[in-house]
Short mmCIF file of N, CA and C in Angstrom, two decimals:
data_model
loop_
_atom_site.label_atom_id
_atom_site.label_comp_id
_atom_site.label_asym_id
_atom_site.label_seq_id
_atom_site.Cartn_x
_atom_site.Cartn_y
_atom_site.Cartn_z
N UNK P 24 8.75 -7.45 -9.42
CA UNK P 24 8.91 -7.16 -10.82
C UNK P 24 7.80 -6.21 -11.26
N UNK P 25 8.14 -5.22 -12.03
CA UNK P 25 7.15 -4.27 -12.51
C UNK P 25 6.31 -4.84 -13.64
N UNK P 26 5.10 -4.34 -13.77
CA UNK P 26 4.23 -4.72 -14.87
C UNK P 26 3.55 -6.06 -14.72
N UNK P 27 3.55 -6.61 -13.50
CA UNK P 27 2.94 -7.92 -13.28
C UNK P 27 1.45 -7.84 -13.01
N UNK P 28 0.95 -6.64 -12.77
CA UNK P 28 -0.48 -6.48 -12.52
C UNK P 28 -0.83 -6.25 -11.06
N UNK P 29 0.14 -5.84 -10.25
CA UNK P 29 -0.14 -5.59 -8.83
C UNK P 29 -1.20 -4.51 -8.66
N UNK P 30 -1.05 -3.42 -9.39
CA UNK P 30 -2.01 -2.32 -9.28
C UNK P 30 -3.37 -2.74 -9.81
N UNK P 31 -3.40 -3.46 -10.92
CA UNK P 31 -4.66 -3.93 -11.49
C UNK P 31 -5.37 -4.87 -10.53
N UNK P 32 -4.63 -5.80 -9.96
CA UNK P 32 -5.21 -6.73 -8.99
C UNK P 32 -5.75 -5.99 -7.77
N UNK P 33 -5.01 -5.00 -7.30
CA UNK P 33 -5.44 -4.21 -6.15
C UNK P 33 -6.69 -3.41 -6.47
N UNK P 34 -6.74 -2.82 -7.65
CA UNK P 34 -7.93 -2.05 -8.06
C UNK P 34 -9.15 -2.95 -8.14
N UNK P 35 -8.98 -4.15 -8.68
CA UNK P 35 -10.09 -5.11 -8.77
C UNK P 35 -10.58 -5.48 -7.37
N UNK P 36 -9.65 -5.75 -6.47
CA UNK P 36 -10.00 -6.10 -5.09
C UNK P 36 -10.75 -4.94 -4.43
N UNK P 37 -10.28 -3.72 -4.62
CA UNK P 37 -10.93 -2.55 -4.03
C UNK P 37 -12.35 -2.39 -4.58
N UNK P 38 -12.51 -2.55 -5.90
CA UNK P 38 -13.85 -2.44 -6.50
C UNK P 38 -14.80 -3.50 -5.95
N UNK P 39 -14.31 -4.72 -5.80
CA UNK P 39 -15.16 -5.81 -5.33
C UNK P 39 -15.55 -5.65 -3.86
N UNK P 40 -14.76 -4.91 -3.09
CA UNK P 40 -15.00 -4.81 -1.66
C UNK P 40 -15.38 -3.42 -1.19
N UNK P 41 -15.64 -2.51 -2.10
CA UNK P 41 -15.92 -1.13 -1.73
C UNK P 41 -17.11 -1.04 -0.76
N UNK P 42 -18.07 -1.90 -0.87
CA UNK P 42 -19.24 -1.87 0.01
C UNK P 42 -18.95 -2.25 1.45
N UNK P 43 -17.81 -2.82 1.71
CA UNK P 43 -17.43 -3.22 3.07
C UNK P 43 -16.72 -2.11 3.83
N UNK P 44 -16.49 -0.97 3.18
CA UNK P 44 -15.70 0.10 3.80
C UNK P 44 -16.45 1.42 3.71
N UNK P 45 -16.31 2.24 4.77
CA UNK P 45 -16.88 3.59 4.76
C UNK P 45 -16.06 4.50 3.85
N UNK P 46 -14.74 4.26 3.80
CA UNK P 46 -13.84 5.04 2.97
C UNK P 46 -12.87 4.11 2.26
N UNK P 47 -12.58 4.40 1.01
CA UNK P 47 -11.49 3.75 0.28
C UNK P 47 -10.59 4.88 -0.20
N UNK P 48 -9.38 4.92 0.35
CA UNK P 48 -8.43 5.98 0.00
C UNK P 48 -7.24 5.35 -0.70
N UNK P 49 -7.00 5.77 -1.92
CA UNK P 49 -5.94 5.23 -2.76
C UNK P 49 -4.90 6.32 -2.97
N UNK P 50 -3.65 5.99 -2.73
CA UNK P 50 -2.59 6.98 -2.96
C UNK P 50 -1.42 6.30 -3.63
N UNK P 51 -1.00 6.82 -4.76
CA UNK P 51 0.20 6.33 -5.43
C UNK P 51 1.41 7.02 -4.83
N UNK P 52 2.45 6.24 -4.58
CA UNK P 52 3.69 6.79 -4.05
C UNK P 52 4.72 7.06 -5.14
N UNK P 53 4.30 7.03 -6.40
CA UNK P 53 5.23 7.27 -7.51
C UNK P 53 5.96 8.60 -7.37
N UNK P 54 5.26 9.63 -6.92
CA UNK P 54 5.89 10.94 -6.75
C UNK P 54 6.50 11.09 -5.36
N UNK P 55 6.54 10.02 -4.59
CA UNK P 55 7.20 9.96 -3.28
C UNK P 55 6.81 11.09 -2.34
N UNK P 56 5.51 11.19 -1.98
CA UNK P 56 5.13 12.21 -1.01
C UNK P 56 5.69 11.86 0.37
N UNK P 57 5.95 12.87 1.16
CA UNK P 57 6.38 12.61 2.53
C UNK P 57 5.18 12.04 3.30
N UNK P 58 5.44 11.34 4.39
CA UNK P 58 4.34 10.79 5.17
C UNK P 58 3.44 11.89 5.74
N UNK P 59 3.99 13.00 6.29
CA UNK P 59 3.09 14.06 6.75
C UNK P 59 2.17 14.60 5.66
N UNK P 60 2.69 14.71 4.44
CA UNK P 60 1.86 15.18 3.31
C UNK P 60 0.74 14.18 3.04
N UNK P 61 1.06 12.91 3.03
CA UNK P 61 0.06 11.87 2.81
C UNK P 61 -0.98 11.88 3.93
N UNK P 62 -0.52 11.94 5.17
CA UNK P 62 -1.43 11.93 6.32
C UNK P 62 -2.35 13.15 6.31
N UNK P 63 -1.85 14.28 5.89
CA UNK P 63 -2.68 15.48 5.82
C UNK P 63 -3.89 15.23 4.92
N UNK P 64 -3.66 14.65 3.75
CA UNK P 64 -4.77 14.35 2.83
C UNK P 64 -5.73 13.33 3.41
N UNK P 65 -5.18 12.26 3.99
CA UNK P 65 -6.04 11.24 4.59
C UNK P 65 -6.88 11.82 5.72
N UNK P 66 -6.26 12.60 6.59
CA UNK P 66 -6.98 13.16 7.75
C UNK P 66 -8.07 14.11 7.32
N UNK P 67 -7.79 14.92 6.32
CA UNK P 67 -8.83 15.84 5.83
C UNK P 67 -10.02 15.07 5.23
N UNK P 68 -9.73 14.01 4.49
CA UNK P 68 -10.80 13.20 3.90
C UNK P 68 -11.59 12.49 4.99
N UNK P 69 -10.90 11.87 5.93
CA UNK P 69 -11.58 11.11 6.98
C UNK P 69 -12.39 12.02 7.91
N UNK P 70 -12.02 13.28 7.99
CA UNK P 70 -12.77 14.23 8.83
C UNK P 70 -13.89 14.89 8.04
N UNK P 71 -14.13 14.43 6.83
CA UNK P 71 -15.13 15.03 5.94
C UNK P 71 -14.84 16.51 5.72
N UNK P 72 -13.55 16.82 5.57
CA UNK P 72 -13.07 18.18 5.33
C UNK P 72 -13.38 19.13 6.49
N UNK P 73 -13.66 18.59 7.67
CA UNK P 73 -13.96 19.40 8.85
C UNK P 73 -12.72 19.78 9.65
N UNK P 74 -11.60 19.16 9.33
CA UNK P 74 -10.35 19.40 10.04
C UNK P 74 -9.74 20.70 9.54
N UNK P 75 -9.72 21.73 10.40
CA UNK P 75 -9.19 23.03 9.99
C UNK P 75 -7.68 22.97 9.79
N UNK P 76 -7.01 22.26 10.68
CA UNK P 76 -5.56 22.16 10.59
C UNK P 76 -5.15 20.80 11.13
N UNK P 77 -4.27 20.13 10.41
CA UNK P 77 -3.81 18.83 10.89
C UNK P 77 -2.82 19.06 12.04
N UNK P 78 -2.79 18.12 12.97
CA UNK P 78 -1.86 18.27 14.10
C UNK P 78 -0.41 18.31 13.61
N UNK P 79 0.43 18.95 14.39
CA UNK P 79 1.85 18.96 14.07
C UNK P 79 2.50 17.79 14.79
N UNK P 80 3.45 17.21 14.16
CA UNK P 80 4.16 16.07 14.74
C UNK P 80 3.55 14.76 14.29
N UNK P 81 4.43 13.83 13.95
CA UNK P 81 3.99 12.54 13.42
C UNK P 81 3.13 11.77 14.42
N UNK P 82 3.52 11.75 15.69
CA UNK P 82 2.73 11.00 16.68
C UNK P 82 1.31 11.52 16.76
N UNK P 83 1.15 12.82 16.79
CA UNK P 83 -0.20 13.40 16.87
C UNK P 83 -1.01 13.07 15.61
N UNK P 84 -0.36 13.12 14.44
CA UNK P 84 -1.06 12.79 13.20
C UNK P 84 -1.48 11.32 13.19
N UNK P 85 -0.57 10.44 13.60
CA UNK P 85 -0.90 9.01 13.63
C UNK P 85 -1.98 8.72 14.66
N UNK P 86 -1.93 9.38 15.81
CA UNK P 86 -2.98 9.19 16.83
C UNK P 86 -4.34 9.57 16.28
N UNK P 87 -4.42 10.69 15.57
CA UNK P 87 -5.69 11.11 14.99
C UNK P 87 -6.13 10.15 13.89
N UNK P 88 -5.18 9.72 13.05
CA UNK P 88 -5.52 8.76 12.00
C UNK P 88 -6.13 7.50 12.60
N UNK P 89 -5.50 6.95 13.61
CA UNK P 89 -6.01 5.71 14.18
C UNK P 89 -7.30 5.90 14.97
N UNK P 90 -7.54 7.10 15.46
CA UNK P 90 -8.85 7.40 16.06
C UNK P 90 -9.93 7.29 14.98
N UNK P 91 -9.67 7.85 13.80
CA UNK P 91 -10.62 7.73 12.69
C UNK P 91 -10.76 6.28 12.24
N UNK P 92 -9.65 5.54 12.20
CA UNK P 92 -9.70 4.15 11.73
C UNK P 92 -10.43 3.24 12.71
N UNK P 93 -10.51 3.65 13.97
CA UNK P 93 -11.32 2.89 14.94
C UNK P 93 -12.79 3.22 14.77
N UNK P 94 -13.10 4.44 14.33
CA UNK P 94 -14.49 4.87 14.15
C UNK P 94 -15.09 4.35 12.85
N UNK P 95 -14.27 4.30 11.80
CA UNK P 95 -14.76 3.94 10.46
C UNK P 95 -13.92 2.81 9.90
N UNK P 96 -14.58 1.89 9.23
CA UNK P 96 -13.85 0.82 8.53
C UNK P 96 -13.37 1.40 7.20
N UNK P 97 -12.06 1.45 7.04
CA UNK P 97 -11.46 2.08 5.87
C UNK P 97 -10.52 1.11 5.17
N UNK P 98 -10.43 1.26 3.86
CA UNK P 98 -9.40 0.58 3.08
C UNK P 98 -8.46 1.66 2.58
N UNK P 99 -7.21 1.59 3.03
CA UNK P 99 -6.19 2.53 2.61
C UNK P 99 -5.22 1.78 1.70
N UNK P 100 -4.98 2.31 0.52
CA UNK P 100 -4.09 1.67 -0.44
C UNK P 100 -2.90 2.57 -0.69
N UNK P 101 -1.71 2.00 -0.54
CA UNK P 101 -0.47 2.67 -0.93
C UNK P 101 0.10 1.90 -2.10
N UNK P 102 0.01 2.48 -3.27
CA UNK P 102 0.45 1.84 -4.50
C UNK P 102 1.88 2.30 -4.83
N UNK P 103 2.68 1.39 -5.34
CA UNK P 103 4.06 1.67 -5.74
C UNK P 103 4.95 2.03 -4.56
N UNK P 104 4.86 1.24 -3.50
CA UNK P 104 5.65 1.48 -2.29
C UNK P 104 7.15 1.48 -2.59
N UNK P 105 7.55 0.77 -3.63
CA UNK P 105 8.98 0.71 -3.96
C UNK P 105 9.56 2.09 -4.29
N UNK P 106 8.69 3.06 -4.60
CA UNK P 106 9.15 4.41 -4.93
C UNK P 106 9.84 5.10 -3.76
N UNK P 107 9.54 4.66 -2.55
CA UNK P 107 10.17 5.27 -1.37
C UNK P 107 11.18 4.33 -0.72
N UNK P 108 11.47 3.21 -1.41
CA UNK P 108 12.41 2.22 -0.88
C UNK P 108 13.75 2.35 -1.60
N UNK P 109 14.81 1.87 -0.94
CA UNK P 109 16.15 1.99 -1.51
C UNK P 109 16.43 0.99 -2.63
N UNK P 110 16.04 -0.24 -2.48
CA UNK P 110 16.30 -1.26 -3.48
C UNK P 110 17.74 -1.73 -3.45
N UNK P 111 18.08 -2.63 -4.37
CA UNK P 111 19.44 -3.17 -4.46
C UNK P 111 19.84 -3.89 -3.19
N UNK P 112 21.06 -3.67 -2.75
CA UNK P 112 21.57 -4.33 -1.56
C UNK P 112 20.88 -3.84 -0.29
N UNK P 113 20.24 -2.70 -0.35
CA UNK P 113 19.53 -2.14 0.80
C UNK P 113 18.03 -2.38 0.69
N UNK P 114 17.62 -3.42 -0.01
CA UNK P 114 16.20 -3.73 -0.18
C UNK P 114 15.55 -3.88 1.18
N UNK P 115 14.34 -3.37 1.29
CA UNK P 115 13.60 -3.43 2.54
C UNK P 115 13.77 -2.18 3.39
N UNK P 116 14.73 -1.34 3.05
CA UNK P 116 14.98 -0.10 3.78
C UNK P 116 14.45 1.08 2.97
N UNK P 117 14.08 2.13 3.67
CA UNK P 117 13.51 3.31 3.02
C UNK P 117 14.60 4.25 2.52
N UNK P 118 14.26 4.99 1.49
CA UNK P 118 15.14 6.07 1.05
C UNK P 118 15.21 7.11 2.16
N UNK P 119 16.27 7.88 2.18
CA UNK P 119 16.44 8.92 3.19
C UNK P 119 15.23 9.86 3.17
N UNK P 120 14.68 10.13 4.33
CA UNK P 120 13.53 11.01 4.46
C UNK P 120 12.19 10.30 4.45
N UNK P 121 12.19 9.00 4.21
CA UNK P 121 10.93 8.25 4.13
C UNK P 121 10.81 7.18 5.22
N UNK P 122 11.70 7.20 6.18
CA UNK P 122 11.72 6.19 7.24
C UNK P 122 10.43 6.21 8.06
N UNK P 123 9.74 7.35 8.12
CA UNK P 123 8.51 7.46 8.90
C UNK P 123 7.42 6.51 8.42
N UNK P 124 7.48 6.11 7.15
CA UNK P 124 6.50 5.15 6.65
C UNK P 124 6.57 3.84 7.44
N UNK P 125 7.74 3.49 7.92
CA UNK P 125 7.88 2.30 8.75
C UNK P 125 7.06 2.39 10.02
N UNK P 126 6.97 3.61 10.59
CA UNK P 126 6.15 3.81 11.78
C UNK P 126 4.67 3.60 11.46
N UNK P 127 4.25 4.07 10.29
CA UNK P 127 2.86 3.86 9.87
C UNK P 127 2.56 2.37 9.78
N UNK P 128 3.46 1.61 9.14
CA UNK P 128 3.24 0.17 8.99
C UNK P 128 3.20 -0.53 10.35
N UNK P 129 4.12 -0.17 11.23
CA UNK P 129 4.13 -0.78 12.56
C UNK P 129 2.85 -0.47 13.32
N UNK P 130 2.42 0.79 13.27
CA UNK P 130 1.18 1.15 13.97
C UNK P 130 -0.01 0.39 13.40
N UNK P 131 -0.04 0.24 12.08
CA UNK P 131 -1.15 -0.48 11.46
C UNK P 131 -1.18 -1.92 11.94
N UNK P 132 -0.02 -2.54 12.01
CA UNK P 132 0.04 -3.95 12.39
C UNK P 132 -0.10 -4.20 13.87
N UNK P 133 0.14 -3.20 14.70
CA UNK P 133 0.14 -3.40 16.14
C UNK P 133 -1.02 -2.75 16.87
N UNK P 134 -1.81 -1.92 16.19
CA UNK P 134 -2.90 -1.18 16.82
C UNK P 134 -4.23 -1.87 16.60
N UNK P 135 -5.14 -1.56 17.48
CA UNK P 135 -6.51 -2.06 17.36
C UNK P 135 -7.32 -1.07 16.52
N UNK P 136 -7.91 -1.56 15.44
CA UNK P 136 -8.73 -0.73 14.56
C UNK P 136 -9.52 -1.69 13.68
N UNK P 137 -10.38 -1.14 12.85
CA UNK P 137 -11.22 -1.98 11.99
C UNK P 137 -10.94 -1.75 10.50
N UNK P 138 -9.76 -1.29 10.20
CA UNK P 138 -9.43 -0.91 8.83
C UNK P 138 -8.35 -1.79 8.23
N UNK P 139 -8.10 -1.61 6.94
CA UNK P 139 -7.11 -2.39 6.21
C UNK P 139 -6.17 -1.46 5.46
N UNK P 140 -4.90 -1.83 5.45
CA UNK P 140 -3.90 -1.14 4.66
C UNK P 140 -3.39 -2.13 3.64
N UNK P 141 -3.46 -1.76 2.38
CA UNK P 141 -3.02 -2.62 1.29
C UNK P 141 -1.88 -1.92 0.56
N UNK P 142 -0.75 -2.60 0.45
CA UNK P 142 0.42 -2.05 -0.22
C UNK P 142 0.70 -2.81 -1.50
N UNK P 143 1.14 -2.12 -2.53
CA UNK P 143 1.72 -2.79 -3.69
C UNK P 143 3.17 -2.34 -3.76
N UNK P 144 4.06 -3.28 -4.02
CA UNK P 144 5.47 -2.94 -4.06
C UNK P 144 6.26 -4.03 -4.75
N UNK P 145 7.36 -3.63 -5.36
CA UNK P 145 8.29 -4.59 -5.93
C UNK P 145 9.20 -5.17 -4.86
N UNK P 146 9.25 -4.52 -3.72
CA UNK P 146 10.04 -5.03 -2.61
C UNK P 146 9.28 -4.85 -1.31
N UNK P 147 9.59 -5.70 -0.36
CA UNK P 147 8.86 -5.73 0.89
C UNK P 147 9.57 -4.90 1.96
N UNK P 148 8.86 -3.92 2.54
CA UNK P 148 9.45 -3.21 3.66
C UNK P 148 9.75 -4.19 4.80
N UNK P 149 10.86 -3.97 5.47
CA UNK P 149 11.31 -4.94 6.47
C UNK P 149 10.32 -5.09 7.61
N UNK P 150 9.53 -4.08 7.91
CA UNK P 150 8.54 -4.18 8.99
C UNK P 150 7.50 -5.25 8.69
N UNK P 151 7.20 -5.45 7.41
CA UNK P 151 6.15 -6.41 7.06
C UNK P 151 6.52 -7.84 7.42
N UNK P 152 7.76 -8.22 7.18
CA UNK P 152 8.17 -9.58 7.52
C UNK P 152 8.04 -9.82 9.01
N UNK P 153 8.45 -8.85 9.80
CA UNK P 153 8.34 -8.98 11.25
C UNK P 153 6.88 -9.05 11.70
N UNK P 154 6.06 -8.16 11.18
CA UNK P 154 4.65 -8.14 11.55
C UNK P 154 3.92 -9.41 11.11
N UNK P 155 4.24 -9.89 9.92
CA UNK P 155 3.60 -11.12 9.42
C UNK P 155 3.95 -12.31 10.31
N UNK P 156 5.15 -12.32 10.87
CA UNK P 156 5.55 -13.40 11.77
C UNK P 156 4.89 -13.27 13.15
N UNK P 157 4.58 -12.04 13.56
CA UNK P 157 4.03 -11.78 14.89
C UNK P 157 2.52 -11.92 14.97
N UNK P 158 1.82 -11.59 13.90
CA UNK P 158 0.37 -11.55 13.97
C UNK P 158 -0.25 -12.11 12.69
N UNK P 159 -1.33 -12.88 12.83
CA UNK P 159 -2.01 -13.39 11.63
C UNK P 159 -2.82 -12.31 10.91
N UNK P 160 -2.89 -11.12 11.48
CA UNK P 160 -3.63 -10.02 10.86
C UNK P 160 -2.84 -9.34 9.75
N UNK P 161 -1.54 -9.62 9.68
CA UNK P 161 -0.69 -9.05 8.63
C UNK P 161 -0.28 -10.17 7.70
N UNK P 162 -0.55 -9.97 6.41
CA UNK P 162 -0.24 -11.00 5.42
C UNK P 162 0.47 -10.39 4.24
N UNK P 163 1.29 -11.19 3.59
CA UNK P 163 1.93 -10.77 2.35
C UNK P 163 1.60 -11.78 1.27
N UNK P 164 1.53 -11.32 0.06
CA UNK P 164 1.27 -12.17 -1.09
C UNK P 164 2.31 -11.84 -2.15
N UNK P 165 3.07 -12.83 -2.53
CA UNK P 165 4.06 -12.65 -3.59
C UNK P 165 3.45 -13.11 -4.90
N UNK P 166 3.53 -12.25 -5.90
CA UNK P 166 3.04 -12.62 -7.23
C UNK P 166 4.22 -13.12 -8.05
N UNK P 167 4.24 -14.42 -8.35
CA UNK P 167 5.40 -14.98 -9.04
C UNK P 167 5.42 -14.72 -10.55
N UNK P 168 4.35 -14.24 -11.11
CA UNK P 168 4.30 -14.05 -12.56
C UNK P 168 3.68 -15.26 -13.24
N UNK P 169 3.64 -15.23 -14.54
CA UNK P 169 3.01 -16.29 -15.32
C UNK P 169 4.06 -17.28 -15.81
N UNK P 170 3.67 -18.55 -15.88
CA UNK P 170 4.58 -19.50 -16.51
C UNK P 170 4.48 -19.32 -18.03
N UNK P 171 5.41 -19.90 -18.77
CA UNK P 171 5.47 -19.68 -20.22
C UNK P 171 4.19 -20.06 -20.95
N UNK P 172 3.59 -21.19 -20.60
CA UNK P 172 2.40 -21.65 -21.31
C UNK P 172 1.25 -20.66 -21.14
N UNK P 173 1.04 -20.19 -19.93
CA UNK P 173 -0.05 -19.24 -19.68
C UNK P 173 0.26 -17.90 -20.35
N UNK P 174 1.52 -17.49 -20.32
CA UNK P 174 1.92 -16.25 -20.98
C UNK P 174 1.67 -16.31 -22.48
N UNK P 175 2.02 -17.43 -23.10
CA UNK P 175 1.79 -17.59 -24.54
C UNK P 175 0.30 -17.56 -24.86
N UNK P 176 -0.49 -18.22 -24.02
CA UNK P 176 -1.94 -18.25 -24.22
C UNK P 176 -2.52 -16.84 -24.11
N UNK P 177 -2.05 -16.08 -23.16
CA UNK P 177 -2.50 -14.70 -22.97
C UNK P 177 -2.15 -13.85 -24.19
N UNK P 178 -0.95 -13.99 -24.70
CA UNK P 178 -0.54 -13.23 -25.89
C UNK P 178 -1.36 -13.63 -27.11
N UNK P 179 -1.57 -14.94 -27.28
CA UNK P 179 -2.37 -15.42 -28.42
C UNK P 179 -3.79 -14.87 -28.35
N UNK P 180 -4.38 -14.84 -27.15
CA UNK P 180 -5.74 -14.34 -26.98
C UNK P 180 -5.84 -12.86 -27.36
N UNK P 181 -4.74 -12.16 -27.31
CA UNK P 181 -4.72 -10.75 -27.66
C UNK P 181 -4.21 -10.51 -29.08
N UNK P 182 -4.05 -11.60 -29.83
CA UNK P 182 -3.67 -11.49 -31.23
C UNK P 182 -2.20 -11.22 -31.46
N UNK P 183 -1.37 -11.45 -30.46
CA UNK P 183 0.07 -11.21 -30.61
C UNK P 183 0.73 -12.51 -31.03
N UNK P 184 1.43 -12.47 -32.17
CA UNK P 184 2.08 -13.65 -32.70
C UNK P 184 3.53 -13.36 -32.97
N UNK P 185 4.30 -14.42 -33.11
CA UNK P 185 5.70 -14.25 -33.43
C UNK P 185 6.41 -15.59 -33.32
N UNK P 186 7.72 -15.56 -33.52
CA UNK P 186 8.50 -16.79 -33.42
C UNK P 186 8.53 -17.25 -31.96
N UNK P 187 8.87 -18.51 -31.76
CA UNK P 187 8.92 -19.06 -30.41
C UNK P 187 9.86 -18.27 -29.50
N UNK P 188 11.02 -17.87 -30.03
CA UNK P 188 12.00 -17.14 -29.22
C UNK P 188 11.50 -15.73 -28.87
N UNK P 189 10.88 -15.06 -29.85
CA UNK P 189 10.42 -13.69 -29.58
C UNK P 189 9.23 -13.68 -28.61
N UNK P 190 8.35 -14.67 -28.75
CA UNK P 190 7.23 -14.77 -27.82
C UNK P 190 7.72 -15.11 -26.42
N UNK P 191 8.68 -16.01 -26.31
CA UNK P 191 9.24 -16.38 -25.02
C UNK P 191 9.91 -15.16 -24.37
N UNK P 192 10.62 -14.37 -25.15
CA UNK P 192 11.26 -13.17 -24.61
C UNK P 192 10.23 -12.15 -24.13
N UNK P 193 9.15 -12.02 -24.90
CA UNK P 193 8.10 -11.09 -24.52
C UNK P 193 7.38 -11.56 -23.28
#
């Protein structure tokens, strides 16, 4: 569900743990960048802008990325992952042209490195369920939202008042 605070929670977590990482790279997927475009930015940053040209081909780019992730402890955040997902009856599958993100997730969950990838999404990519079952290094957290009493208390604390029905709807 949108607006539950996934991004806010992730930002708070990143701020609290920034000292544990050499790099914290945050990328919103709202504008749905292709994976090669995303990797180009990450690789240039991780190389301290020393990379003259990123390798061609996804395998070469991922190999270089994971070489950096073995050298440096990094926190990589992909916010709004649902922007590249199909949704509806095809939930868990990528929109056409974004299937390569599944390879990134698989490599992250199956490779040896010292970094973390944190995703926010309204839906779970299908690779995550498989990886979470295979390894304790991959975890998912579902945010169920607030119950009515806590929601009402939160609204009251912010000075929002109204009838019982309108507050419940809000």
